[in-house]
Amino acid sequence: MERYRPVRVNINKLLTSKTILIFLLAIIVVMTPIQSIDVTNAQEQAKIVPVFLAPITASGDNVYVTWWDNKTGNWEVFFARSTDDGETFDDTINLSNANGRSEDASIAASGDNVYVTWWDNKTGTREVFFRASTNNGETFGNTIMLNSTNGGAS
């Protein structure tokens, strides 16, 4: 499994896309002094995820990134892939697409396979969910809920 292989990203191409706005907003969030955070909404503000903390992995020339945010009005787990060493990225895929709060995603890749896990409370209880791709992240199989009460998937 090539989970920690260094990844090259062409920053010039990245800076010409709308990603720069997201990156700058992430920097502003991280650099905001703690005393300026409105404590009435501290729980939501604490869940803002800077882009540079998004889990990333690579396999061959492919780079895979996953993250969670609430740009849809609900916290979801998203995925993007690059098939050219990070020069460009395909359209974003919403992996969780659920009514619950999806967050804390992890990603791994090996060969053509990409694996993403995350936590979600769509069942009323916080559970781990899993999706796998066998074609370099082009498509993903069904969402599988993993739990400890039945010893595996359900």
mmCIF file with all atom_site columns, N, CA and C in Angstrom, residues 26-70:
data_model
loop_
_atom_site.group_PDB
_atom_site.id
_atom_site.type_symbol
_atom_site.label_atom_id
_atom_site.label_alt_id
_atom_site.label_comp_id
_atom_site.label_asym_id
_atom_site.label_entity_id
_atom_site.label_seq_id
_atom_site.pdbx_PDB_ins_code
_atom_site.Cartn_x
_atom_site.Cartn_y
_atom_site.Cartn_z
_atom_site.occupancy
_atom_site.B_iso_or_equiv
_atom_site.pdbx_formal_charge
_atom_site.auth_seq_id
_atom_site.auth_comp_id
_atom_site.auth_asym_id
_atom_site.auth_atom_id
_atom_site.pdbx_PDB_model_num
ATOM 1   N N  . ALA A 1 26 ? -9.110  28.749 4.086   1.00 0.00 ? 26 ALA A N  1
ATOM 2   C CA . ALA A 1 26 ? -8.583  27.824 5.099   1.00 0.00 ? 26 ALA A CA 1
ATOM 3   C C  . ALA A 1 26 ? -7.473  28.482 5.892   1.00 0.00 ? 26 ALA A C  1
ATOM 4   N N  . ILE A 1 27 ? -6.608  29.221 5.216   1.00 0.00 ? 27 ILE A N  1
ATOM 5   C CA . ILE A 1 27 ? -5.533  29.917 5.916   1.00 0.00 ? 27 ILE A CA 1
ATOM 6   C C  . ILE A 1 27 ? -6.107  30.959 6.862   1.00 0.00 ? 27 ILE A C  1
ATOM 7   N N  . ILE A 1 28 ? -7.114  31.695 6.424   1.00 0.00 ? 28 ILE A N  1
ATOM 8   C CA . ILE A 1 28 ? -7.736  32.706 7.276   1.00 0.00 ? 28 ILE A CA 1
ATOM 9   C C  . ILE A 1 28 ? -8.333  32.061 8.519   1.00 0.00 ? 28 ILE A C  1
ATOM 10  N N  . VAL A 1 29 ? -8.999  30.923 8.343   1.00 0.00 ? 29 VAL A N  1
ATOM 11  C CA . VAL A 1 29 ? -9.594  30.220 9.484   1.00 0.00 ? 29 VAL A CA 1
ATOM 12  C C  . VAL A 1 29 ? -8.513  29.809 10.475  1.00 0.00 ? 29 VAL A C  1
ATOM 13  N N  . VAL A 1 30 ? -7.414  29.246 9.967   1.00 0.00 ? 30 VAL A N  1
ATOM 14  C CA . VAL A 1 30 ? -6.342  28.778 10.838  1.00 0.00 ? 30 VAL A CA 1
ATOM 15  C C  . VAL A 1 30 ? -5.653  29.945 11.532  1.00 0.00 ? 30 VAL A C  1
ATOM 16  N N  . MET A 1 31 ? -5.521  31.068 10.848  1.00 0.00 ? 31 MET A N  1
ATOM 17  C CA . MET A 1 31 ? -4.787  32.199 11.397  1.00 0.00 ? 31 MET A CA 1
ATOM 18  C C  . MET A 1 31 ? -5.654  33.103 12.280  1.00 0.00 ? 31 MET A C  1
ATOM 19  N N  . THR A 1 32 ? -6.967  32.840 12.347  1.00 0.00 ? 32 THR A N  1
ATOM 20  C CA . THR A 1 32 ? -7.858  33.661 13.157  1.00 0.00 ? 32 THR A CA 1
ATOM 21  C C  . THR A 1 32 ? -7.527  33.460 14.635  1.00 0.00 ? 32 THR A C  1
ATOM 22  N N  . PRO A 1 33 ? -7.244  34.545 15.358  1.00 0.00 ? 33 PRO A N  1
ATOM 23  C CA . PRO A 1 33 ? -6.964  34.407 16.790  1.00 0.00 ? 33 PRO A CA 1
ATOM 24  C C  . PRO A 1 33 ? -8.175  33.813 17.519  1.00 0.00 ? 33 PRO A C  1
ATOM 25  N N  . ILE A 1 34 ? -7.906  32.965 18.481  1.00 0.00 ? 34 ILE A N  1
ATOM 26  C CA . ILE A 1 34 ? -8.972  32.264 19.196  1.00 0.00 ? 34 ILE A CA 1
ATOM 27  C C  . ILE A 1 34 ? -9.940  33.219 19.874  1.00 0.00 ? 34 ILE A C  1
ATOM 28  N N  . GLN A 1 35 ? -9.475  34.377 20.355  1.00 0.00 ? 35 GLN A N  1
ATOM 29  C CA . GLN A 1 35 ? -10.369 35.288 21.043  1.00 0.00 ? 35 GLN A CA 1
ATOM 30  C C  . GLN A 1 35 ? -11.381 35.941 20.099  1.00 0.00 ? 35 GLN A C  1
ATOM 31  N N  . SER A 1 36 ? -11.170 35.840 18.765  1.00 0.00 ? 36 SER A N  1
ATOM 32  C CA . SER A 1 36 ? -12.105 36.452 17.835  1.00 0.00 ? 36 SER A CA 1
ATOM 33  C C  . SER A 1 36 ? -13.212 35.498 17.401  1.00 0.00 ? 36 SER A C  1
ATOM 34  N N  . ILE A 1 37 ? -13.174 34.237 17.853  1.00 0.00 ? 37 ILE A N  1
ATOM 35  C CA . ILE A 1 37 ? -14.216 33.277 17.495  1.00 0.00 ? 37 ILE A CA 1
ATOM 36  C C  . ILE A 1 37 ? -15.451 33.515 18.345  1.00 0.00 ? 37 ILE A C  1
ATOM 37  N N  . ASP A 1 38 ? -16.590 33.581 17.696  1.00 0.00 ? 38 ASP A N  1
ATOM 38  C CA . ASP A 1 38 ? -17.864 33.771 18.373  1.00 0.00 ? 38 ASP A CA 1
ATOM 39  C C  . ASP A 1 38 ? -18.211 32.472 19.114  1.00 0.00 ? 38 ASP A C  1
ATOM 40  N N  . VAL A 1 39 ? -18.213 32.502 20.440  1.00 0.00 ? 39 VAL A N  1
ATOM 41  C CA . VAL A 1 39 ? -18.417 31.278 21.214  1.00 0.00 ? 39 VAL A CA 1
ATOM 42  C C  . VAL A 1 39 ? -19.843 30.746 21.117  1.00 0.00 ? 39 VAL A C  1
ATOM 43  N N  . THR A 1 40 ? -20.788 31.542 20.639  1.00 0.00 ? 40 THR A N  1
ATOM 44  C CA . THR A 1 40 ? -22.152 31.040 20.497  1.00 0.00 ? 40 THR A CA 1
ATOM 45  C C  . THR A 1 40 ? -22.235 30.001 19.383  1.00 0.00 ? 40 THR A C  1
ATOM 46  N N  . ASN A 1 41 ? -21.261 30.004 18.477  1.00 0.00 ? 41 ASN A N  1
ATOM 47  C CA . ASN A 1 41 ? -21.244 29.049 17.387  1.00 0.00 ? 41 ASN A CA 1
ATOM 48  C C  . ASN A 1 41 ? -19.914 28.275 17.366  1.00 0.00 ? 41 ASN A C  1
ATOM 49  N N  . ALA A 1 42 ? -19.317 28.116 18.509  1.00 0.00 ? 42 ALA A N  1
ATOM 50  C CA . ALA A 1 42 ? -17.979 27.523 18.593  1.00 0.00 ? 42 ALA A CA 1
ATOM 51  C C  . ALA A 1 42 ? -17.949 26.080 18.104  1.00 0.00 ? 42 ALA A C  1
ATOM 52  N N  . GLN A 1 43 ? -19.003 25.312 18.355  1.00 0.00 ? 43 GLN A N  1
ATOM 53  C CA . GLN A 1 43 ? -18.999 23.909 17.945  1.00 0.00 ? 43 GLN A CA 1
ATOM 54  C C  . GLN A 1 43 ? -18.924 23.797 16.423  1.00 0.00 ? 43 GLN A C  1
ATOM 55  N N  . GLU A 1 44 ? -19.712 24.574 15.681  1.00 0.00 ? 44 GLU A N  1
ATOM 56  C CA . GLU A 1 44 ? -19.654 24.543 14.228  1.00 0.00 ? 44 GLU A CA 1
ATOM 57  C C  . GLU A 1 44 ? -18.320 25.066 13.731  1.00 0.00 ? 44 GLU A C  1
ATOM 58  N N  . GLN A 1 45 ? -17.810 26.134 14.319  1.00 0.00 ? 45 GLN A N  1
ATOM 59  C CA . GLN A 1 45 ? -16.554 26.717 13.882  1.00 0.00 ? 45 GLN A CA 1
ATOM 60  C C  . GLN A 1 45 ? -15.391 25.753 14.124  1.00 0.00 ? 45 GLN A C  1
ATOM 61  N N  . ALA A 1 46 ? -15.486 24.946 15.147  1.00 0.00 ? 46 ALA A N  1
ATOM 62  C CA . ALA A 1 46 ? -14.412 23.998 15.454  1.00 0.00 ? 46 ALA A CA 1
ATOM 63  C C  . ALA A 1 46 ? -14.345 22.882 14.409  1.00 0.00 ? 46 ALA A C  1
ATOM 64  N N  . LYS A 1 47 ? -15.395 22.695 13.627  1.00 0.00 ? 47 LYS A N  1
ATOM 65  C CA . LYS A 1 47 ? -15.432 21.630 12.632  1.00 0.00 ? 47 LYS A CA 1
ATOM 66  C C  . LYS A 1 47 ? -14.968 22.098 11.253  1.00 0.00 ? 47 LYS A C  1
ATOM 67  N N  . ILE A 1 48 ? -14.536 23.354 11.105  1.00 0.00 ? 48 ILE A N  1
ATOM 68  C CA . ILE A 1 48 ? -14.018 23.820 9.825   1.00 0.00 ? 48 ILE A CA 1
ATOM 69  C C  . ILE A 1 48 ? -12.711 23.098 9.561   1.00 0.00 ? 48 ILE A C  1
ATOM 70  N N  . VAL A 1 49 ? -12.588 22.498 8.390   1.00 0.00 ? 49 VAL A N  1
ATOM 71  C CA . VAL A 1 49 ? -11.427 21.681 8.066   1.00 0.00 ? 49 VAL A CA 1
ATOM 72  C C  . VAL A 1 49 ? -10.562 22.417 7.047   1.00 0.00 ? 49 VAL A C  1
ATOM 73  N N  . PRO A 1 50 ? -9.372  22.851 7.422   1.00 0.00 ? 50 PRO A N  1
ATOM 74  C CA . PRO A 1 50 ? -8.492  23.495 6.444   1.00 0.00 ? 50 PRO A CA 1
ATOM 75  C C  . PRO A 1 50 ? -8.144  22.535 5.316   1.00 0.00 ? 50 PRO A C  1
ATOM 76  N N  . VAL A 1 51 ? -8.065  23.051 4.110   1.00 0.00 ? 51 VAL A N  1
ATOM 77  C CA . VAL A 1 51 ? -7.785  22.235 2.937   1.00 0.00 ? 51 VAL A CA 1
ATOM 78  C C  . VAL A 1 51 ? -6.474  21.473 3.079   1.00 0.00 ? 51 VAL A C  1
ATOM 79  N N  . PHE A 1 52 ? -5.458  22.078 3.683   1.00 0.00 ? 52 PHE A N  1
ATOM 80  C CA . PHE A 1 52 ? -4.168  21.413 3.762   1.00 0.00 ? 52 PHE A CA 1
ATOM 81  C C  . PHE A 1 52 ? -4.158  20.262 4.755   1.00 0.00 ? 52 PHE A C  1
ATOM 82  N N  . LEU A 1 53 ? -5.236  20.014 5.462   1.00 0.00 ? 53 LEU A N  1
ATOM 83  C CA . LEU A 1 53 ? -5.345  18.853 6.335   1.00 0.00 ? 53 LEU A CA 1
ATOM 84  C C  . LEU A 1 53 ? -6.180  17.741 5.700   1.00 0.00 ? 53 LEU A C  1
ATOM 85  N N  . ALA A 1 54 ? -6.628  17.938 4.463   1.00 0.00 ? 54 ALA A N  1
ATOM 86  C CA . ALA A 1 54 ? -7.423  16.923 3.786   1.00 0.00 ? 54 ALA A CA 1
ATOM 87  C C  . ALA A 1 54 ? -6.575  15.682 3.546   1.00 0.00 ? 54 ALA A C  1
ATOM 88  N N  . PRO A 1 55 ? -7.079  14.506 3.916   1.00 0.00 ? 55 PRO A N  1
ATOM 89  C CA . PRO A 1 55 ? -6.324  13.274 3.685   1.00 0.00 ? 55 PRO A CA 1
ATOM 90  C C  . PRO A 1 55 ? -6.024  13.082 2.198   1.00 0.00 ? 55 PRO A C  1
ATOM 91  N N  . ILE A 1 56 ? -4.805  12.681 1.907   1.00 0.00 ? 56 ILE A N  1
ATOM 92  C CA . ILE A 1 56 ? -4.352  12.502 0.530   1.00 0.00 ? 56 ILE A CA 1
ATOM 93  C C  . ILE A 1 56 ? -3.530  11.222 0.439   1.00 0.00 ? 56 ILE A C  1
ATOM 94  N N  . THR A 1 57 ? -3.619  10.546 -0.707  1.00 0.00 ? 57 THR A N  1
ATOM 95  C CA . THR A 1 57 ? -2.808  9.364  -0.968  1.00 0.00 ? 57 THR A CA 1
ATOM 96  C C  . THR A 1 57 ? -2.530  9.297  -2.461  1.00 0.00 ? 57 THR A C  1
ATOM 97  N N  . ALA A 1 58 ? -1.620  8.437  -2.859  1.00 0.00 ? 58 ALA A N  1
ATOM 98  C CA . ALA A 1 58 ? -1.275  8.302  -4.271  1.00 0.00 ? 58 ALA A CA 1
ATOM 99  C C  . ALA A 1 58 ? -0.941  6.861  -4.588  1.00 0.00 ? 58 ALA A C  1
ATOM 100 N N  . SER A 1 59 ? -1.139  6.503  -5.851  1.00 0.00 ? 59 SER A N  1
ATOM 101 C CA . SER A 1 59 ? -0.760  5.196  -6.365  1.00 0.00 ? 59 SER A CA 1
ATOM 102 C C  . SER A 1 59 ? -0.393  5.396  -7.829  1.00 0.00 ? 59 SER A C  1
ATOM 103 N N  . GLY A 1 60 ? 0.855   5.126  -8.171  1.00 0.00 ? 60 GLY A N  1
ATOM 104 C CA . GLY A 1 60 ? 1.310   5.390  -9.539  1.00 0.00 ? 60 GLY A CA 1
ATOM 105 C C  . GLY A 1 60 ? 1.239   6.880  -9.837  1.00 0.00 ? 60 GLY A C  1
ATOM 106 N N  . ASP A 1 61 ? 0.659   7.240  -10.973 1.00 0.00 ? 61 ASP A N  1
ATOM 107 C CA . ASP A 1 61 ? 0.476   8.644  -11.354 1.00 0.00 ? 61 ASP A CA 1
ATOM 108 C C  . ASP A 1 61 ? -0.790  9.249  -10.772 1.00 0.00 ? 61 ASP A C  1
ATOM 109 N N  . ASN A 1 62 ? -1.547  8.474  -10.034 1.00 0.00 ? 62 ASN A N  1
ATOM 110 C CA . ASN A 1 62 ? -2.838  8.922  -9.503  1.00 0.00 ? 62 ASN A CA 1
ATOM 111 C C  . ASN A 1 62 ? -2.693  9.515  -8.115  1.00 0.00 ? 62 ASN A C  1
ATOM 112 N N  . VAL A 1 63 ? -3.373  10.633 -7.892  1.00 0.00 ? 63 VAL A N  1
ATOM 113 C CA . VAL A 1 63 ? -3.411  11.303 -6.591  1.00 0.00 ? 63 VAL A CA 1
ATOM 114 C C  . VAL A 1 63 ? -4.871  11.370 -6.176  1.00 0.00 ? 63 VAL A C  1
ATOM 115 N N  . TYR A 1 64 ? -5.153  11.013 -4.922  1.00 0.00 ? 64 TYR A N  1
ATOM 116 C CA . TYR A 1 64 ? -6.519  10.981 -4.419  1.00 0.00 ? 64 TYR A CA 1
ATOM 117 C C  . TYR A 1 64 ? -6.625  11.836 -3.158  1.00 0.00 ? 64 TYR A C  1
ATOM 118 N N  . VAL A 1 65 ? -7.683  12.631 -3.088  1.00 0.00 ? 65 VAL A N  1
ATOM 119 C CA . VAL A 1 65 ? -7.905  13.501 -1.937  1.00 0.00 ? 65 VAL A CA 1
ATOM 120 C C  . VAL A 1 65 ? -9.334  13.317 -1.464  1.00 0.00 ? 65 VAL A C  1
ATOM 121 N N  . THR A 1 66 ? -9.520  13.288 -0.157  1.00 0.00 ? 66 THR A N  1
ATOM 122 C CA . THR A 1 66 ? -10.865 13.264 0.413   1.00 0.00 ? 66 THR A CA 1
ATOM 123 C C  . THR A 1 66 ? -10.932 14.326 1.495   1.00 0.00 ? 66 THR A C  1
ATOM 124 N N  . TRP A 1 67 ? -12.112 14.857 1.737   1.00 0.00 ? 67 TRP A N  1
ATOM 125 C CA . TRP A 1 67 ? -12.314 15.882 2.758   1.00 0.00 ? 67 TRP A CA 1
ATOM 126 C C  . TRP A 1 67 ? -13.792 15.938 3.096   1.00 0.00 ? 67 TRP A C  1
ATOM 127 N N  . TRP A 1 68 ? -14.124 16.664 4.122   1.00 0.00 ? 68 TRP A N  1
ATOM 128 C CA . TRP A 1 68 ? -15.525 16.833 4.508   1.00 0.00 ? 68 TRP A CA 1
ATOM 129 C C  . TRP A 1 68 ? -15.784 18.315 4.722   1.00 0.00 ? 68 TRP A C  1
ATOM 130 N N  . ASP A 1 69 ? -16.962 18.736 4.266   1.00 0.00 ? 69 ASP A N  1
ATOM 131 C CA . ASP A 1 69 ? -17.388 20.119 4.488   1.00 0.00 ? 69 ASP A CA 1
ATOM 132 C C  . ASP A 1 69 ? -18.901 20.194 4.363   1.00 0.00 ? 69 ASP A C  1
ATOM 133 N N  . ASN A 1 70 ? -19.439 21.364 4.616   1.00 0.00 ? 70 ASN A N  1
ATOM 134 C CA . ASN A 1 70 ? -20.899 21.512 4.583   1.00 0.00 ? 70 ASN A CA 1
ATOM 135 C C  . ASN A 1 70 ? -21.348 22.463 3.484   1.00 0.00 ? 70 ASN A C  1
#
